Amino acid sequence: MNRGTSLLAAGSILLIMVGQANTGLAAETFKVGVINQRAVMERTKAGQRALQELKEFTANQQRI
């Protein structure tokens, strides 16, 4: 590694360490969203098109 790369790596590590130390002090709450992918695929127009394309693709692959 040359000097520039070493300094960049050291700086990145320092920023990560500072960021990790900060998270313990702040302890902010956050929300987590959950998506039912099967329902999205079956109930939306785009999802239904994607499922149809997938069925066509698998049918073509099985013929090969």
The first five atom37 places (N, CA, C, CB, O) and aatype in JSON, in Angstrom:
{
  "aatype": [12, 2, 1, 7, 16, 15, 10, 10, 0, 0, 7, 15, 9, 10, 10, 9, 12, 19, 7, 5, 0, 2, 16, 7, 10, 0, 0, 6, 16, 13, 11, 19, 7, 19, 9, 2, 5, 1, 0, 19, 12, 6, 1, 16, 11, 0, 7, 5, 1, 0, 10, 5, 6, 10, 11, 6, 13, 16, 0, 2, 5, 5, 1, 9],
  "atom_mask": [
    [1, 1, 1, 1, 1],
    [1, 1, 1, 1, 1],
    [1, 1, 1, 1, 1],
    [1, 1, 1, 0, 1],
    [1, 1, 1, 1, 1],
    [1, 1, 1, 1, 1],
    [1, 1, 1, 1, 1],
    [1, 1, 1, 1, 1],
    [1, 1, 1, 1, 1],
    [1, 1, 1, 1, 1],
    [1, 1, 1, 0, 1],
    [1, 1, 1, 1, 1],
    [1, 1, 1, 1, 1],
    [1, 1, 1, 1, 1],
    [1, 1, 1, 1, 1],
    [1, 1, 1, 1, 1],
    [1, 1, 1, 1, 1],
    [1, 1, 1, 1, 1],
    [1, 1, 1, 0, 1],
    [1, 1, 1, 1, 1],
    [1, 1, 1, 1, 1],
    [1, 1, 1, 1, 1],
    [1, 1, 1, 1, 1],
    [1, 1, 1, 0, 1],
    [1, 1, 1, 1, 1],
    [1, 1, 1, 1, 1],
    [1, 1, 1, 1, 1],
    [1, 1, 1, 1, 1],
    [1, 1, 1, 1, 1],
    [1, 1, 1, 1, 1],
    [1, 1, 1, 1, 1],
    [1, 1, 1, 1, 1],
    [1, 1, 1, 0, 1],
    [1, 1, 1, 1, 1],
    [1, 1, 1, 1, 1],
    [1, 1, 1, 1, 1],
    [1, 1, 1, 1, 1],
    [1, 1, 1, 1, 1],
    [1, 1, 1, 1, 1],
    [1, 1, 1, 1, 1],
    [1, 1, 1, 1, 1],
    [1, 1, 1, 1, 1],
    [1, 1, 1, 1, 1],
    [1, 1, 1, 1, 1],
    [1, 1, 1, 1, 1],
    [1, 1, 1, 1, 1],
    [1, 1, 1, 0, 1],
    [1, 1, 1, 1, 1],
    [1, 1, 1, 1, 1],
    [1, 1, 1, 1, 1],
    [1, 1, 1, 1, 1],
    [1, 1, 1, 1, 1],
    [1, 1, 1, 1, 1],
    [1, 1, 1, 1, 1],
    [1, 1, 1, 1, 1],
    [1, 1, 1, 1, 1],
    [1, 1, 1, 1, 1],
    [1, 1, 1, 1, 1],
    [1, 1, 1, 1, 1],
    [1, 1, 1, 1, 1],
    [1, 1, 1, 1, 1],
    [1, 1, 1, 1, 1],
    [1, 1, 1, 1, 1],
    [1, 1, 1, 1, 1]
  ],
  "atom_positions": [
    [[0.84, -1.19, 0.0], [0.0, 0.0, 0.0], [0.88, 1.24, 0.0], [-0.95, 0.0, 1.22], [1.92, 1.29, 0.66]],
    [[0.45, 2.23, -0.74], [1.21, 3.46, -0.7], [0.67, 4.36, 0.41], [1.16, 4.19, -2.07], [-0.32, 4.02, 1.06]],
    [[1.3, 5.48, 0.6], [0.95, 6.36, 1.72], [-0.48, 6.89, 1.62], [1.92, 7.53, 1.79], [-1.19, 6.95, 2.63]],
    [[-0.92, 7.26, 0.42], [-2.27, 7.79, 0.24], [-3.34, 6.76, 0.58], [0.0, 0.0, 0.0], [-4.34, 7.08, 1.22]],
    [[-3.12, 5.53, 0.14], [-4.07, 4.46, 0.43], [-4.11, 4.16, 1.92], [-3.72, 3.2, -0.35], [-5.18, 3.91, 2.48]],
    [[-2.95, 4.18, 2.56], [-2.89, 3.93, 4.0], [-3.64, 5.0, 4.77], [-1.43, 3.87, 4.48], [-4.38, 4.7, 5.71]],
    [[-3.45, 6.25, 4.38], [-4.16, 7.34, 5.06], [-5.66, 7.24, 4.84], [-3.65, 8.7, 4.57], [-6.43, 7.5, 5.76]],
    [[-6.07, 6.88, 3.64], [-7.49, 6.73, 3.35], [-8.09, 5.61, 4.19], [-7.7, 6.45, 1.86], [-9.19, 5.76, 4.73]],
    [[-7.39, 4.49, 4.29], [-7.87, 3.37, 5.1], [-7.95, 3.75, 6.57], [-6.96, 2.14, 4.92], [-8.94, 3.43, 7.24]],
    [[-6.94, 4.43, 7.08], [-6.94, 4.84, 8.48], [-8.07, 5.83, 8.75], [-5.58, 5.46, 8.87], [-8.73, 5.75, 9.78]],
    [[-8.29, 6.76, 7.83], [-9.37, 7.72, 7.99], [-10.73, 7.06, 7.98], [0.0, 0.0, 0.0], [-11.61, 7.43, 8.75]],
    [[-10.9, 6.08, 7.1], [-12.17, 5.35, 7.03], [-12.43, 4.6, 8.33], [-12.17, 4.38, 5.85], [-13.55, 4.61, 8.84]],
    [[-11.41, 3.95, 8.84], [-11.56, 3.21, 10.1], [-11.9, 4.16, 11.24], [-10.27, 2.43, 10.43], [-12.74, 3.84, 12.08]],
    [[-11.26, 5.31, 11.27], [-11.54, 6.29, 12.31], [-12.98, 6.77, 12.24], [-10.58, 7.48, 12.2], [-13.64, 6.88, 13.27]],
    [[-13.48, 7.05, 11.05], [-14.86, 7.49, 10.9], [-15.84, 6.41, 11.34], [-15.14, 7.87, 9.45], [-16.86, 6.71, 11.97]],
    [[-15.55, 5.17, 11.02], [-16.41, 4.07, 11.44], [-16.43, 3.96, 12.95], [-15.95, 2.75, 10.81], [-17.5, 3.76, 13.54]],
    [[-15.27, 4.08, 13.59], [-15.2, 3.98, 15.05], [-15.96, 5.12, 15.7], [-13.74, 3.99, 15.51], [-16.66, 4.89, 16.69]],
    [[-15.85, 6.33, 15.18], [-16.57, 7.47, 15.75], [-18.06, 7.26, 15.58], [-16.13, 8.79, 15.08], [-18.84, 7.55, 16.49]],
    [[-18.48, 6.76, 14.42], [-19.89, 6.5, 14.18], [-20.44, 5.45, 15.12], [0.0, 0.0, 0.0], [-21.57, 5.57, 15.59]],
    [[-19.67, 4.41, 15.4], [-20.11, 3.36, 16.3], [-20.21, 3.86, 17.73], [-19.15, 2.17, 16.23], [-21.13, 3.48, 18.46]],
    [[-19.3, 4.72, 18.14], [-19.33, 5.26, 19.5], [-20.54, 6.16, 19.67], [-18.04, 6.04, 19.8], [-21.13, 6.2, 20.75]],
    [[-20.91, 6.88, 18.65], [-22.04, 7.78, 18.71], [-23.37, 7.06, 18.85], [-22.07, 8.65, 17.49], [-24.27, 7.57, 19.51]],
    [[-23.52, 5.89, 18.27], [-24.8, 5.2, 18.28], [-25.19, 4.77, 19.69], [-24.75, 3.99, 17.36], [-26.38, 4.74, 20.0]],
    [[-24.24, 4.45, 20.52], [-24.55, 4.05, 21.88], [-25.09, 5.2, 22.7], [0.0, 0.0, 0.0], [-25.93, 5.0, 23.58]],
    [[-24.62, 6.39, 22.44], [-25.07, 7.55, 23.2], [-26.43, 8.05, 22.73], [-24.06, 8.66, 23.09], [-27.25, 8.46, 23.55]],
    [[-26.68, 8.03, 21.46], [-27.91, 8.59, 20.92], [-29.1, 7.67, 21.19], [-27.77, 8.83, 19.41], [-30.13, 8.14, 21.67]],
    [[-28.98, 6.41, 20.91], [-30.02, 5.41, 21.13], [-31.37, 5.89, 20.63], [-30.12, 5.06, 22.6], [-32.36, 5.85, 21.36]],
    [[-31.42, 6.34, 19.38], [-32.67, 6.78, 18.8], [-33.52, 5.58, 18.42], [-32.42, 7.68, 17.57], [-33.01, 4.52, 18.08]],
    [[-34.84, 5.77, 18.5], [-35.73, 4.7, 18.08], [-35.94, 4.78, 16.57], [-37.09, 4.77, 18.83], [-35.83, 5.86, 15.99]],
    [[-36.23, 3.67, 15.97], [-36.49, 3.64, 14.54], [-37.54, 2.58, 14.26], [-35.19, 3.37, 13.74], [-37.75, 1.67, 15.05]],
    [[-38.19, 2.71, 13.12], [-39.22, 1.76, 12.72], [-38.67, 0.83, 11.66], [-40.47, 2.5, 12.21], [-37.82, 1.2, 10.85]],
    [[-39.18, -0.38, 11.68], [-38.79, -1.37, 10.69], [-40.04, -1.76, 9.92], [-38.1, -2.62, 11.35], [-41.05, -2.15, 10.51]],
    [[-39.98, -1.66, 8.61], [-41.12, -2.05, 7.77], [-40.94, -3.47, 7.26], [0.0, 0.0, 0.0], [-39.83, -3.9, 6.95]],
    [[-42.04, -4.19, 7.17], [-42.02, -5.55, 6.67], [-42.96, -5.62, 5.46], [-42.45, -6.59, 7.77], [-44.08, -5.11, 5.51]],
    [[-42.49, -6.23, 4.38], [-43.29, -6.34, 3.17], [-43.54, -7.81, 2.87], [-42.58, -5.64, 1.97], [-42.61, -8.62, 2.87]],
    [[-44.78, -8.14, 2.62], [-45.13, -9.5, 2.21], [-44.92, -9.58, 0.7], [-46.62, -9.87, 2.61], [-45.78, -9.16, -0.07]],
    [[-43.78, -10.11, 0.29], [-43.41, -10.12, -1.12], [-44.37, -10.96, -1.96], [-42.0, -10.65, -1.28], [-44.66, -10.61, -3.1]],
    [[-44.85, -12.04, -1.41], [-45.79, -12.89, -2.16], [-47.07, -12.12, -2.46], [-46.11, -14.18, -1.38], [-47.57, -12.16, -3.58]],
    [[-47.59, -11.41, -1.46], [-48.82, -10.63, -1.68], [-48.59, -9.54, -2.72], [-49.3, -10.01, -0.36], [-49.46, -9.29, -3.55]],
    [[-47.45, -8.89, -2.68], [-47.14, -7.85, -3.66], [-47.09, -8.46, -5.06], [-45.79, -7.16, -3.33], [-47.63, -7.88, -6.0]],
    [[-46.46, -9.6, -5.2], [-46.35, -10.24, -6.51], [-47.72, -10.68, -7.03], [-45.41, -11.44, -6.44], [-47.99, -10.57, -8.23]],
    [[-48.57, -11.18, -6.16], [-49.86, -11.72, -6.59], [-50.93, -10.64, -6.78], [-50.35, -12.73, -5.59], [-51.84, -10.83, -7.58]],
    [[-50.84, -9.53, -6.07], [-51.93, -8.55, -6.05], [-51.69, -7.29, -6.87], [-52.2, -8.16, -4.67], [-52.63, -6.53, -7.09]],
    [[-50.47, -7.06, -7.33], [-50.21, -5.85, -8.11], [-50.05, -6.21, -9.59], [-48.94, -5.12, -7.6], [-49.67, -7.33, -9.93]],
    [[-50.36, -5.25, -10.44], [-50.24, -5.49, -11.89], [-48.8, -5.79, -12.27], [-50.77, -4.28, -12.68], [-48.53, -6.71, -13.05]],
    [[-47.88, -5.01, -11.74], [-46.46, -5.23, -12.05], [-46.0, -6.59, -11.54], [-45.59, -4.11, -11.44], [-45.23, -7.28, -12.21]],
    [[-46.47, -6.97, -10.37], [-46.11, -8.27, -9.82], [-46.67, -9.41, -10.64], [0.0, 0.0, 0.0], [-45.99, -10.42, -10.86]],
    [[-47.91, -9.26, -11.11], [-48.51, -10.29, -11.95], [-47.78, -10.43, -13.28], [-49.99, -9.98, -12.19], [-47.59, -11.53, -13.78]],
    [[-47.36, -9.29, -13.85], [-46.58, -9.34, -15.09], [-45.25, -10.06, -14.85], [-46.33, -7.92, -15.64], [-44.81, -10.87, -15.66]],
    [[-44.61, -9.74, -13.72], [-43.33, -10.38, -13.41], [-43.5, -11.88, -13.21], [-42.71, -9.75, -12.14], [-42.66, -12.66, -13.65]],
    [[-44.58, -12.28, -12.55], [-44.83, -13.72, -12.37], [-45.06, -14.41, -13.7], [-46.04, -13.93, -11.45], [-44.57, -15.52, -13.93]],
    [[-45.8, -13.75, -14.6], [-46.04, -14.33, -15.92], [-44.74, -14.49, -16.69], [-47.03, -13.45, -16.71], [-44.5, -15.52, -17.32]],
    [[-43.89, -13.46, -16.64], [-42.59, -13.54, -17.31], [-41.73, -14.65, -16.72], [-41.86, -12.2, -17.22], [-41.03, -15.35, -17.44]],
    [[-41.8, -14.81, -15.41], [-41.03, -15.86, -14.75], [-41.53, -17.24, -15.17], [-41.12, -15.72, -13.22], [-40.73, -18.15, -15.41]],
    [[-42.85, -17.4, -15.27], [-43.41, -18.68, -15.71], [-42.98, -18.99, -17.14], [-44.95, -18.66, -15.62], [-42.63, -20.12, -17.45]],
    [[-43.01, -17.98, -18.02], [-42.58, -18.18, -19.4], [-41.09, -18.53, -19.46], [-42.86, -16.91, -20.23], [-40.69, -19.4, -20.23]],
    [[-40.3, -17.86, -18.66], [-38.87, -18.12, -18.63], [-38.59, -19.55, -18.17], [-38.15, -17.12, -17.72], [-37.79, -20.25, -18.78]],
    [[-39.25, -19.98, -17.1], [-39.0, -21.34, -16.59], [-39.49, -22.38, -17.58], [-39.7, -21.54, -15.22], [-38.87, -23.44, -17.72]],
    [[-40.6, -22.09, -18.29], [-41.08, -23.03, -19.3], [-40.06, -23.16, -20.42], [-42.45, -22.57, -19.87], [-39.8, -24.27, -20.9]],
    [[-39.48, -22.05, -20.84], [-38.45, -22.09, -21.88], [-37.21, -22.84, -21.4], [-38.06, -20.67, -22.31], [-36.61, -23.59, -22.18]],
    [[-36.83, -22.66, -20.17], [-35.65, -23.33, -19.63], [-35.87, -24.84, -19.52], [-35.29, -22.76, -18.26], [-34.94, -25.63, -19.71]],
    [[-37.11, -25.24, -19.23], [-37.39, -26.67, -19.11], [-37.36, -27.36, -20.47], [-38.74, -26.89, -18.44], [-37.08, -28.56, -20.55]],
    [[-37.67, -26.61, -21.53], [-37.64, -27.18, -22.88], [-36.22, -27.43, -23.36], [-38.35, -26.25, -23.86], [-35.98, -28.31, -24.19]],
    [[-35.27, -26.67, -22.82], [-33.88, -26.78, -23.29], [-33.25, -28.06, -22.84], [-33.05, -25.62, -22.8], [-32.08, -28.31, -23.15]]
  ]
}
